[in-house]
PDB file of N, CA and C in Angstrom:
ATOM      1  N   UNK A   1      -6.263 -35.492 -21.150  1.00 92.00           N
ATOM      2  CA  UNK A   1      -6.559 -36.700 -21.881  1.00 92.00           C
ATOM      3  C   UNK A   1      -5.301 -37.562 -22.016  1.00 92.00           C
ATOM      4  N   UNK A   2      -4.180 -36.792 -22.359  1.00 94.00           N
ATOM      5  CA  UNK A   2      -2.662 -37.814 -22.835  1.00 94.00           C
ATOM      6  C   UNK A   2      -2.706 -38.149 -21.115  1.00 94.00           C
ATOM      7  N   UNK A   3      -2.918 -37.297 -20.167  1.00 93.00           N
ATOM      8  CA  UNK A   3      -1.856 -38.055 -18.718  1.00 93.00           C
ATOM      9  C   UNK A   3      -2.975 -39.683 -18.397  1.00 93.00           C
ATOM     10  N   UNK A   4      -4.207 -39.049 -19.021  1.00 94.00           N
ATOM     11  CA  UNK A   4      -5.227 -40.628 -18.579  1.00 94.00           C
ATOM     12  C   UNK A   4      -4.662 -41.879 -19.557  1.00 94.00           C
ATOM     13  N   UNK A   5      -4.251 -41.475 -20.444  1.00 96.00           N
ATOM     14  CA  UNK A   5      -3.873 -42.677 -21.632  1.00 96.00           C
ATOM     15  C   UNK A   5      -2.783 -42.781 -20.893  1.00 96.00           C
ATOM     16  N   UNK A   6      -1.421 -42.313 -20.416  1.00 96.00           N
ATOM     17  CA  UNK A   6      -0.831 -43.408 -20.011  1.00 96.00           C
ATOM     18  C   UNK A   6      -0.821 -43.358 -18.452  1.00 96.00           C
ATOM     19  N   UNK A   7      -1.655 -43.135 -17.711  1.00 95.00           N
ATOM     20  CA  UNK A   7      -1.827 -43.882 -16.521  1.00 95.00           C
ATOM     21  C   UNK A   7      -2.903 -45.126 -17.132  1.00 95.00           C
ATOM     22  N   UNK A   8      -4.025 -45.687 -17.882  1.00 97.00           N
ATOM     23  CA  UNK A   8      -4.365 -46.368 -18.286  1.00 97.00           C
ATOM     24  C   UNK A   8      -3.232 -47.306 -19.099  1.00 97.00           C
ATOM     25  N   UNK A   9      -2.504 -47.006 -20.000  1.00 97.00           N
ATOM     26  CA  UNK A   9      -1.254 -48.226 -20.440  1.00 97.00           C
ATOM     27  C   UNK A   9      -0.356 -48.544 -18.953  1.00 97.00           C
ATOM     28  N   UNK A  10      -0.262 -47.719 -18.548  1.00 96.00           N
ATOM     29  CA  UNK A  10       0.657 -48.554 -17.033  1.00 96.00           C
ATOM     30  C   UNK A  10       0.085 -49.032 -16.603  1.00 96.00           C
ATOM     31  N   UNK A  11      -1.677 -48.848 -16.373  1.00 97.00           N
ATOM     32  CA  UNK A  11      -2.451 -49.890 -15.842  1.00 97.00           C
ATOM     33  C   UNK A  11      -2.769 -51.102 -16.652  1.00 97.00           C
ATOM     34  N   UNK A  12      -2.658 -50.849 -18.209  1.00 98.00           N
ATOM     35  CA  UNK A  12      -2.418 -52.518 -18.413  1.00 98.00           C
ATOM     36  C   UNK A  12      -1.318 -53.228 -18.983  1.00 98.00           C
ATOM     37  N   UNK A  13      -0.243 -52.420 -18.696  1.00 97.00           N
ATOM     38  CA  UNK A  13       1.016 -53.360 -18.557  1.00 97.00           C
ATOM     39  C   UNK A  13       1.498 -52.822 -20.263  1.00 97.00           C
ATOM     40  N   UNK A  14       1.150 -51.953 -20.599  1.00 97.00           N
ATOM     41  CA  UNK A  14       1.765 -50.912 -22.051  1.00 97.00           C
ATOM     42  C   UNK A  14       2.831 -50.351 -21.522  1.00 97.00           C
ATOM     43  N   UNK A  15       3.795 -50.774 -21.944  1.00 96.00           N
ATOM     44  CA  UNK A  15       5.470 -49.542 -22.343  1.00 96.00           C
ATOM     45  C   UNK A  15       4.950 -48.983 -23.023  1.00 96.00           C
ATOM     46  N   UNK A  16       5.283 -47.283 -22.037  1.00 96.00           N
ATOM     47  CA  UNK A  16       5.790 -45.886 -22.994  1.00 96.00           C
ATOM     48  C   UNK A  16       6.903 -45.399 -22.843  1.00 96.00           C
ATOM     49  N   UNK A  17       7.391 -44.981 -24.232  1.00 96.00           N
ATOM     50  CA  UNK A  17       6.995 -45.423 -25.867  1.00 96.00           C
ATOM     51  C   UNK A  17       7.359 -46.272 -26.025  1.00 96.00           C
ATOM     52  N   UNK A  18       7.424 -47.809 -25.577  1.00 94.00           N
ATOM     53  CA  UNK A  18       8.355 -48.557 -26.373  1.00 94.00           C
ATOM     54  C   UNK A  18       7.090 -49.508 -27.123  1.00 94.00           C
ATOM     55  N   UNK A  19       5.971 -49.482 -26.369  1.00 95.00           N
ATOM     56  CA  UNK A  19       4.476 -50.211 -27.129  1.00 95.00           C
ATOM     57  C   UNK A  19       3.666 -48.814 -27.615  1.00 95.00           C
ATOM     58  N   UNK A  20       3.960 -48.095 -26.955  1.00 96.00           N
ATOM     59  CA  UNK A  20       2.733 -46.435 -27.260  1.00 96.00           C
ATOM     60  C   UNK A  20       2.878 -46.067 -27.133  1.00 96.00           C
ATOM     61  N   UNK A  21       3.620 -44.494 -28.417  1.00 96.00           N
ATOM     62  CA  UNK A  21       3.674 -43.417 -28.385  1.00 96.00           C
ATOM     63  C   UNK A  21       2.744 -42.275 -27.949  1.00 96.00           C
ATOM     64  N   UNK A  22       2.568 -41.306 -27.040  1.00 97.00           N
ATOM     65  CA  UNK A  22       1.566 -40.577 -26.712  1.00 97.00           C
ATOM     66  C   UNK A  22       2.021 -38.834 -26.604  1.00 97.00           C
ATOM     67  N   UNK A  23       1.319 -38.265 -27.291  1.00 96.00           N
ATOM     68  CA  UNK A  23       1.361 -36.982 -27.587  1.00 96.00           C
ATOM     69  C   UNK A  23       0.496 -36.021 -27.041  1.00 96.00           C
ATOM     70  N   UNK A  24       0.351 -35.010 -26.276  1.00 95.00           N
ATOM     71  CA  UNK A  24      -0.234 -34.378 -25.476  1.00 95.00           C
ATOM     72  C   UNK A  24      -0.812 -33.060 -25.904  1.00 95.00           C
ATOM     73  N   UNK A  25      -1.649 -32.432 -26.678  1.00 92.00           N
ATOM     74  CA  UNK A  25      -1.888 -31.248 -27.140  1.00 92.00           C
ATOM     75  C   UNK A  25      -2.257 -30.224 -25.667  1.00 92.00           C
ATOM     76  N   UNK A  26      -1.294 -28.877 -25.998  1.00 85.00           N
ATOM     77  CA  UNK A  26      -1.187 -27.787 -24.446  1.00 85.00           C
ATOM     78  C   UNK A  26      -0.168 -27.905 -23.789  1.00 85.00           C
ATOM     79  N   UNK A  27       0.104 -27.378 -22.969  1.00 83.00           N
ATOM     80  CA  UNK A  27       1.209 -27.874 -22.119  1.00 83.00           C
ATOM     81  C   UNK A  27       0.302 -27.183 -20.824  1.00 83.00           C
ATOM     82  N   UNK A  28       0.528 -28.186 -20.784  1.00 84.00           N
ATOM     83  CA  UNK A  28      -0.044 -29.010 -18.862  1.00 84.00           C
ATOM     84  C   UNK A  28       0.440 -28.333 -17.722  1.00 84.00           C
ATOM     85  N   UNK A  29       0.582 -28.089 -16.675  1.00 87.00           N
ATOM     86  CA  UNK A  29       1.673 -28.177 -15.673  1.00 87.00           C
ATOM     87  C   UNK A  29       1.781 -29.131 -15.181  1.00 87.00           C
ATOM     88  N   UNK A  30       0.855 -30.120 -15.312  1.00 87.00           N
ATOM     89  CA  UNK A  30       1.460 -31.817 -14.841  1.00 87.00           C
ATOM     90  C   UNK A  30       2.047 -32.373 -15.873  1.00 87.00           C
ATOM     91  N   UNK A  31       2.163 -32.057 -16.950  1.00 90.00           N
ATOM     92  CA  UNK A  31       2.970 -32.356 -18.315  1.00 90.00           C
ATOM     93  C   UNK A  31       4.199 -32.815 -18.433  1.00 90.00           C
ATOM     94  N   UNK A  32       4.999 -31.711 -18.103  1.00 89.00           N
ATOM     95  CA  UNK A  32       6.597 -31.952 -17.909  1.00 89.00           C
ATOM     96  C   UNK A  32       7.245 -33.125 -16.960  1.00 89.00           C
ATOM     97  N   UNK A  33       5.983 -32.877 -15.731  1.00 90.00           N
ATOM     98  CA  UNK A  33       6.744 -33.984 -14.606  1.00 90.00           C
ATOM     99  C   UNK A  33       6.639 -34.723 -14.610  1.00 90.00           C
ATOM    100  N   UNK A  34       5.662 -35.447 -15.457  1.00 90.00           N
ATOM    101  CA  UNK A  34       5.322 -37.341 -16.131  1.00 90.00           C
ATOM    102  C   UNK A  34       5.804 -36.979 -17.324  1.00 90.00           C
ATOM    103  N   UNK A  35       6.612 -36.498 -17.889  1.00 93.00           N
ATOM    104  CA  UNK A  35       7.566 -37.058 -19.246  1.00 93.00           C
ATOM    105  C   UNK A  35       6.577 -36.817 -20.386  1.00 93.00           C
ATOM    106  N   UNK A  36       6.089 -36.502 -20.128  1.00 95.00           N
ATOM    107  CA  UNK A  36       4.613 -36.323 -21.392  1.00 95.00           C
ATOM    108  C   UNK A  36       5.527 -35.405 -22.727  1.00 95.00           C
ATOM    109  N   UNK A  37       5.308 -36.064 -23.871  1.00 96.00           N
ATOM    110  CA  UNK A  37       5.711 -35.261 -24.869  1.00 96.00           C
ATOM    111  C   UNK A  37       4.676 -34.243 -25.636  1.00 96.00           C
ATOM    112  N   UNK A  38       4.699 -32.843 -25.790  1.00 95.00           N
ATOM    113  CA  UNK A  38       3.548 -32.103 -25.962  1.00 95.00           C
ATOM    114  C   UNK A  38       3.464 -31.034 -26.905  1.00 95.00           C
ATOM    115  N   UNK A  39       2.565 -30.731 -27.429  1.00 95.00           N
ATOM    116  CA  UNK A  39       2.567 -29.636 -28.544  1.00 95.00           C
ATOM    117  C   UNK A  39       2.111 -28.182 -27.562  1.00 95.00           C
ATOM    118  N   UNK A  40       2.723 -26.953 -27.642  1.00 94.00           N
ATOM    119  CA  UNK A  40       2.477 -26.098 -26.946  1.00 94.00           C
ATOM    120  C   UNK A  40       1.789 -25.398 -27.698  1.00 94.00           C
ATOM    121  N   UNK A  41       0.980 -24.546 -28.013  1.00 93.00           N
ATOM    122  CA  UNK A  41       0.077 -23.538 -28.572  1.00 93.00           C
ATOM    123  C   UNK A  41      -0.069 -22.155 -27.751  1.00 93.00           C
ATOM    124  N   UNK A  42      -0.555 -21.209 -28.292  1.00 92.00           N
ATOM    125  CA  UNK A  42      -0.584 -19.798 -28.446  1.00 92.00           C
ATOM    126  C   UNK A  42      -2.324 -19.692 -27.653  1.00 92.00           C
ATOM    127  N   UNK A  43      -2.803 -19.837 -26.910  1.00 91.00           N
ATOM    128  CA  UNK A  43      -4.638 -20.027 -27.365  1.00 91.00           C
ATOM    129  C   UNK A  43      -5.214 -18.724 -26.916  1.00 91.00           C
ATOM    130  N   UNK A  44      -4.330 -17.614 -26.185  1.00 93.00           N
ATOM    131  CA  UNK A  44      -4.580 -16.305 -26.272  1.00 93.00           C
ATOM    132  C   UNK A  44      -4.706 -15.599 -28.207  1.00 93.00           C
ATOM    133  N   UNK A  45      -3.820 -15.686 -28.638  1.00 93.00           N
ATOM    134  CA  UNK A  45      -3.127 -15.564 -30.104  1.00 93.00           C
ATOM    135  C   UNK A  45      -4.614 -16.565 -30.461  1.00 93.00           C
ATOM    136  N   UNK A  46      -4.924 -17.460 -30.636  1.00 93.00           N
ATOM    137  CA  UNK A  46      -5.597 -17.875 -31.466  1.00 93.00           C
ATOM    138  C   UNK A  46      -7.252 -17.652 -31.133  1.00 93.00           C
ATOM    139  N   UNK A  47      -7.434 -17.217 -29.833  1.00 94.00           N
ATOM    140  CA  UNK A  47      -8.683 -16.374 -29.896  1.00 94.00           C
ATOM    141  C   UNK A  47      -8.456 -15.552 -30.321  1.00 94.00           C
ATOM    142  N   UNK A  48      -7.821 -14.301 -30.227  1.00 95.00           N
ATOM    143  CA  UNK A  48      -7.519 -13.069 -30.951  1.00 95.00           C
ATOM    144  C   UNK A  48      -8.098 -13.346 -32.693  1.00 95.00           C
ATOM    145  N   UNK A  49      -7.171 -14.174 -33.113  1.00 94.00           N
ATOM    146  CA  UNK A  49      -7.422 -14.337 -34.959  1.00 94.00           C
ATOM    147  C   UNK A  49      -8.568 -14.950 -34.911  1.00 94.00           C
ATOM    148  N   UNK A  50      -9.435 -15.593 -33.939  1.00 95.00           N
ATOM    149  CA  UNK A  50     -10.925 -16.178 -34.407  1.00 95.00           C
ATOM    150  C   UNK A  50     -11.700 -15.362 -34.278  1.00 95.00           C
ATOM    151  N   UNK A  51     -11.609 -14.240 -33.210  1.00 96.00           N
ATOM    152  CA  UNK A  51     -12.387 -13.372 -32.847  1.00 96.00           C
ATOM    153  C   UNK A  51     -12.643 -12.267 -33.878  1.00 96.00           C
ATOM    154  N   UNK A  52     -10.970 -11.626 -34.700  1.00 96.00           N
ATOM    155  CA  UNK A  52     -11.056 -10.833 -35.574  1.00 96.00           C
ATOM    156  C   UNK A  52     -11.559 -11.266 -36.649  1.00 96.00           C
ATOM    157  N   UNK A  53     -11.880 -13.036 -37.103  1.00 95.00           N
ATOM    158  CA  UNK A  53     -12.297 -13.759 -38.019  1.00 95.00           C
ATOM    159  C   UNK A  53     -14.087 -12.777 -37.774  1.00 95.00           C
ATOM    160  N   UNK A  54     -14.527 -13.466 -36.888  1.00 96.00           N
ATOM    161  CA  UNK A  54     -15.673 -13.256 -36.452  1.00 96.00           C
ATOM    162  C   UNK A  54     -16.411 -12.083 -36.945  1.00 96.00           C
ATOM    163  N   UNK A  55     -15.445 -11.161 -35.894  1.00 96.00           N
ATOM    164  CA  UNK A  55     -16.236  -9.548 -36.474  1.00 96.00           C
ATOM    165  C   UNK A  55     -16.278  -9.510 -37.766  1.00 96.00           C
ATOM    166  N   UNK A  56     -15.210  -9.715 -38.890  1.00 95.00           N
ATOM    167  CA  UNK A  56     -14.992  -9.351 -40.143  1.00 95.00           C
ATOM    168  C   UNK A  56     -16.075  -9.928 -41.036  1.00 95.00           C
ATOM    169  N   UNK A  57     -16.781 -11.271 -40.625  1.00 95.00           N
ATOM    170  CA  UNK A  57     -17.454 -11.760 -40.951  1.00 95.00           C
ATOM    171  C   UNK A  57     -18.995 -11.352 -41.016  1.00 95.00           C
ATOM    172  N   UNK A  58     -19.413 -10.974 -39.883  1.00 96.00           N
ATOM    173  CA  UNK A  58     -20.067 -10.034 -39.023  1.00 96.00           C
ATOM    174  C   UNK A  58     -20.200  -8.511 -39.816  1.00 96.00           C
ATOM    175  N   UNK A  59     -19.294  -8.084 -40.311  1.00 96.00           N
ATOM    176  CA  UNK A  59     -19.094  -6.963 -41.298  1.00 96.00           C
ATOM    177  C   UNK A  59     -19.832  -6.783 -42.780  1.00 96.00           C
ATOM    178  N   UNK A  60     -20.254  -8.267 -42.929  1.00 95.00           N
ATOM    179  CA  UNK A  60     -19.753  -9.147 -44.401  1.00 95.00           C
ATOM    180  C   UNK A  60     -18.846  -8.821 -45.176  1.00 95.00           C
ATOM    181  N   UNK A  61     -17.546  -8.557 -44.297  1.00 93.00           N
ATOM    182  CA  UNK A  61     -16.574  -8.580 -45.264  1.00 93.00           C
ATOM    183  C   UNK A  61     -16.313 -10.750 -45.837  1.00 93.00           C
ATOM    184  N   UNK A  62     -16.420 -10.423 -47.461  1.00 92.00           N
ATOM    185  CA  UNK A  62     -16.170 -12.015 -47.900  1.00 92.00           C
ATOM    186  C   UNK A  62     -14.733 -12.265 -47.786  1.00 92.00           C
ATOM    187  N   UNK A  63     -14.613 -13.714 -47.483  1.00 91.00           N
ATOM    188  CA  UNK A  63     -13.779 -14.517 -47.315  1.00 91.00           C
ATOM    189  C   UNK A  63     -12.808 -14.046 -45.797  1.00 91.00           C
ATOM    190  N   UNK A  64     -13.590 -13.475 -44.868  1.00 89.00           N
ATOM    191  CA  UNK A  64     -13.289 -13.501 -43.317  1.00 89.00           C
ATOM    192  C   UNK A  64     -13.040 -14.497 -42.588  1.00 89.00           C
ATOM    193  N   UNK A  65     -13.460 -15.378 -43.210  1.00 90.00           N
ATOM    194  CA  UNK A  65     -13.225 -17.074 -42.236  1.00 90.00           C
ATOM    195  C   UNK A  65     -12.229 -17.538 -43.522  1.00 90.00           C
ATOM    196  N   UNK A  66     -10.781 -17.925 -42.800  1.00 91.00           N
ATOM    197  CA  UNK A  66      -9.981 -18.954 -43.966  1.00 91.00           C
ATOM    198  C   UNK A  66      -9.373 -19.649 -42.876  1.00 91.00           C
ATOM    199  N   UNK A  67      -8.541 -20.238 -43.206  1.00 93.00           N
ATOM    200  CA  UNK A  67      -7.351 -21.323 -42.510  1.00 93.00           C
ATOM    201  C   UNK A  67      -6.451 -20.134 -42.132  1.00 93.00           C
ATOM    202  N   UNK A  68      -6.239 -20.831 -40.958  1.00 91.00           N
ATOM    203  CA  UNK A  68      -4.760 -19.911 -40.608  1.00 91.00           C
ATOM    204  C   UNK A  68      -3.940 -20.987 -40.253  1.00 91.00           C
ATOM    205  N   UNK A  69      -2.269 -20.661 -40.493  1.00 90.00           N
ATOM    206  CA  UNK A  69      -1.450 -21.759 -39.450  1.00 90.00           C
ATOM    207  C   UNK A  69      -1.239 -20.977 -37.992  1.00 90.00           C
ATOM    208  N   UNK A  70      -1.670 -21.593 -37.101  1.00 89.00           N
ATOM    209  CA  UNK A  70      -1.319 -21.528 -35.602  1.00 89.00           C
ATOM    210  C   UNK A  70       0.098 -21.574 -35.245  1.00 89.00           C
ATOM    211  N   UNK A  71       1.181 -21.248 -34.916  1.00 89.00           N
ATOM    212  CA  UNK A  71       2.732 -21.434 -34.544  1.00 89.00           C
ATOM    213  C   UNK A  71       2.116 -22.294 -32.777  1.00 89.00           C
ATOM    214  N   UNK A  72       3.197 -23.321 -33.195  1.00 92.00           N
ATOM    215  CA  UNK A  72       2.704 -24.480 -32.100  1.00 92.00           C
ATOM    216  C   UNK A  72       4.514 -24.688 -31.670  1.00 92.00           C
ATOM    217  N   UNK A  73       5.041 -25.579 -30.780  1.00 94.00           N
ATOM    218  CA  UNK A  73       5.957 -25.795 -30.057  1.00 94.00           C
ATOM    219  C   UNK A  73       6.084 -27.346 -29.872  1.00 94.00           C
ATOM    220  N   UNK A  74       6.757 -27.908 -30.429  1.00 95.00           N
ATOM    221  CA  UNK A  74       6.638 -29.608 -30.472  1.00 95.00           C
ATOM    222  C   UNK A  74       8.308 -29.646 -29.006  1.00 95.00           C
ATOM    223  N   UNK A  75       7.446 -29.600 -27.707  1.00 95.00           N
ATOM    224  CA  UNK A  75       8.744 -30.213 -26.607  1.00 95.00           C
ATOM    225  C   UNK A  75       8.248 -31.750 -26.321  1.00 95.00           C
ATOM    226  N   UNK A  76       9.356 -32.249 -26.695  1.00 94.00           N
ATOM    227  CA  UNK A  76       9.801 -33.142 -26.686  1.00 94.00           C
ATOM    228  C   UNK A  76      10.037 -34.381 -25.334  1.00 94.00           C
ATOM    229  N   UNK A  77       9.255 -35.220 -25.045  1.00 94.00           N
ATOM    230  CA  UNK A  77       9.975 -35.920 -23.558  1.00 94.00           C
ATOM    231  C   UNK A  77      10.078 -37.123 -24.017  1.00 94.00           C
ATOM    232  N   UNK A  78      10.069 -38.009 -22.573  1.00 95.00           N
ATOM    233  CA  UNK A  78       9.771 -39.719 -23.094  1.00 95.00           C
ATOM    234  C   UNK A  78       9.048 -40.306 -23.262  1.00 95.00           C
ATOM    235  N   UNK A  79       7.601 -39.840 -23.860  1.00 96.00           N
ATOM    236  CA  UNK A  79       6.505 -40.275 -23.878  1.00 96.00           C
ATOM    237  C   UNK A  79       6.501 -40.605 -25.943  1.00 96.00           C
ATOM    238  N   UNK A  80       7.118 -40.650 -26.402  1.00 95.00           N
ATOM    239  CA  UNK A  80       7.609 -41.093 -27.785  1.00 95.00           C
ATOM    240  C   UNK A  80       8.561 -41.541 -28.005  1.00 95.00           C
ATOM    241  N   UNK A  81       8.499 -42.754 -29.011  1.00 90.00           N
ATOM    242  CA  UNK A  81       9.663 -43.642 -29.176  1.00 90.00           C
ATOM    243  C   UNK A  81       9.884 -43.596 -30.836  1.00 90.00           C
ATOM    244  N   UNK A  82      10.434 -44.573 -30.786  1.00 84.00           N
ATOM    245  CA  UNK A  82      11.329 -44.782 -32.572  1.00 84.00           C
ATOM    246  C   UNK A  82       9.771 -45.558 -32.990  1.00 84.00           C
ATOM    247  N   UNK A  83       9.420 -45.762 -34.281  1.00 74.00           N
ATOM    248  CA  UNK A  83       8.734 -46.430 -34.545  1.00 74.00           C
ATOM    249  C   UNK A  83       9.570 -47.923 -35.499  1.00 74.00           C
ATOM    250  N   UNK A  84       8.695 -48.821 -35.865  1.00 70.00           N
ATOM    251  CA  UNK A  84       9.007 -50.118 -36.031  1.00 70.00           C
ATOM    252  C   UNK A  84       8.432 -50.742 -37.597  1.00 70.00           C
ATOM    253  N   UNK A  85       9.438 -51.813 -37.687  1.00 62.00           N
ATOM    254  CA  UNK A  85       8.692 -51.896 -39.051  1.00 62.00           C
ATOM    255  C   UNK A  85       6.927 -52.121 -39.273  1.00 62.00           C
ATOM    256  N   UNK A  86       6.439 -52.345 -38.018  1.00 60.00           N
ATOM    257  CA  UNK A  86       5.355 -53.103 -37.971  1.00 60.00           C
ATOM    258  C   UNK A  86       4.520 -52.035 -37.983  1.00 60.00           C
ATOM    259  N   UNK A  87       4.551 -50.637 -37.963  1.00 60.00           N
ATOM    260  CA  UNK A  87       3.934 -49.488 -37.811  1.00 60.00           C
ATOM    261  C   UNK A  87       3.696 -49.632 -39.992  1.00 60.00           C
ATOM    262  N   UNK A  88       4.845 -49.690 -40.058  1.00 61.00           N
ATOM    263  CA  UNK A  88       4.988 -49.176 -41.582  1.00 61.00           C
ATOM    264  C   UNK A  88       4.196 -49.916 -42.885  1.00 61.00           C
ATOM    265  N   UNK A  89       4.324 -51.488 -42.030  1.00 59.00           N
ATOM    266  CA  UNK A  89       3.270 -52.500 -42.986  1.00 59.00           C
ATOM    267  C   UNK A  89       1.733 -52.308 -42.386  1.00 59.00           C
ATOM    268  N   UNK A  90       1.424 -51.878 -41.437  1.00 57.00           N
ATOM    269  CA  UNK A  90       0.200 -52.404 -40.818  1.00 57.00           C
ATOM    270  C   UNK A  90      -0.327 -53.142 -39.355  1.00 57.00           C
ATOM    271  N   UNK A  91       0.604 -53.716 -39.069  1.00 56.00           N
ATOM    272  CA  UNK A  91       0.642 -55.067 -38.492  1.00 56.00           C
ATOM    273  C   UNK A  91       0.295 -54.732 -36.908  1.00 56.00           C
ATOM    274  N   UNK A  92      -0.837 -55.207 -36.628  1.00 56.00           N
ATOM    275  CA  UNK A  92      -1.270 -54.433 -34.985  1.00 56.00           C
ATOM    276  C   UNK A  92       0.088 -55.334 -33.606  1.00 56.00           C
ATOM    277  N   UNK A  93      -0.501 -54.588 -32.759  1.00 51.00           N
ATOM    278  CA  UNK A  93       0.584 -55.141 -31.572  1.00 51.00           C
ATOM    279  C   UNK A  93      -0.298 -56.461 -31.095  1.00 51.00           C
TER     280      UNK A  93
END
């Protein structure tokens, strides 16, 4: 989805980041080589804890389904910029 958003802003004449920041959830293997900035995730690890959610639930053991935090990986490329005052009041591009 992030590599279509900015082949779509290069197709209409959008700087990234300097008009649109774009953030990529996964890491891709086309990711890194277009500059894409991306959140990496665990999604072996996080079937595991939905799955053990599941059974436990399945058990009726109560309160088997809660929130968990996921450990994620924020790498970093040039697909994010500084933001502007105009982000901070409102003010569209």
């Amino acid at each position: 989805m992030a590599l279509g958003v900015l082949m779509e802003a290069q197709r209409r004449g959008i700087q990234v980041p300097q008009d649109l920041s774009v953030i990529g959830i996964d890491d891709h293997e086309f990711a890194a080589p277009a500059g894409l900035t991306r959140v990496r995730q665990d999604p072996v690890a996080q079937g595991r804890v939905a799955a053990g959610m599941l059974l436990r639930q399945l058990d009726g053991v109560e309160g088997a389904v809660h929130s968990v935090a996921a450990p994620f990986e924020l790498l970093l490329s040039r697909t994010v910029g500084q933001g502007d005052e105009r982000a901070e009041t409102g003010n569209k591009l």
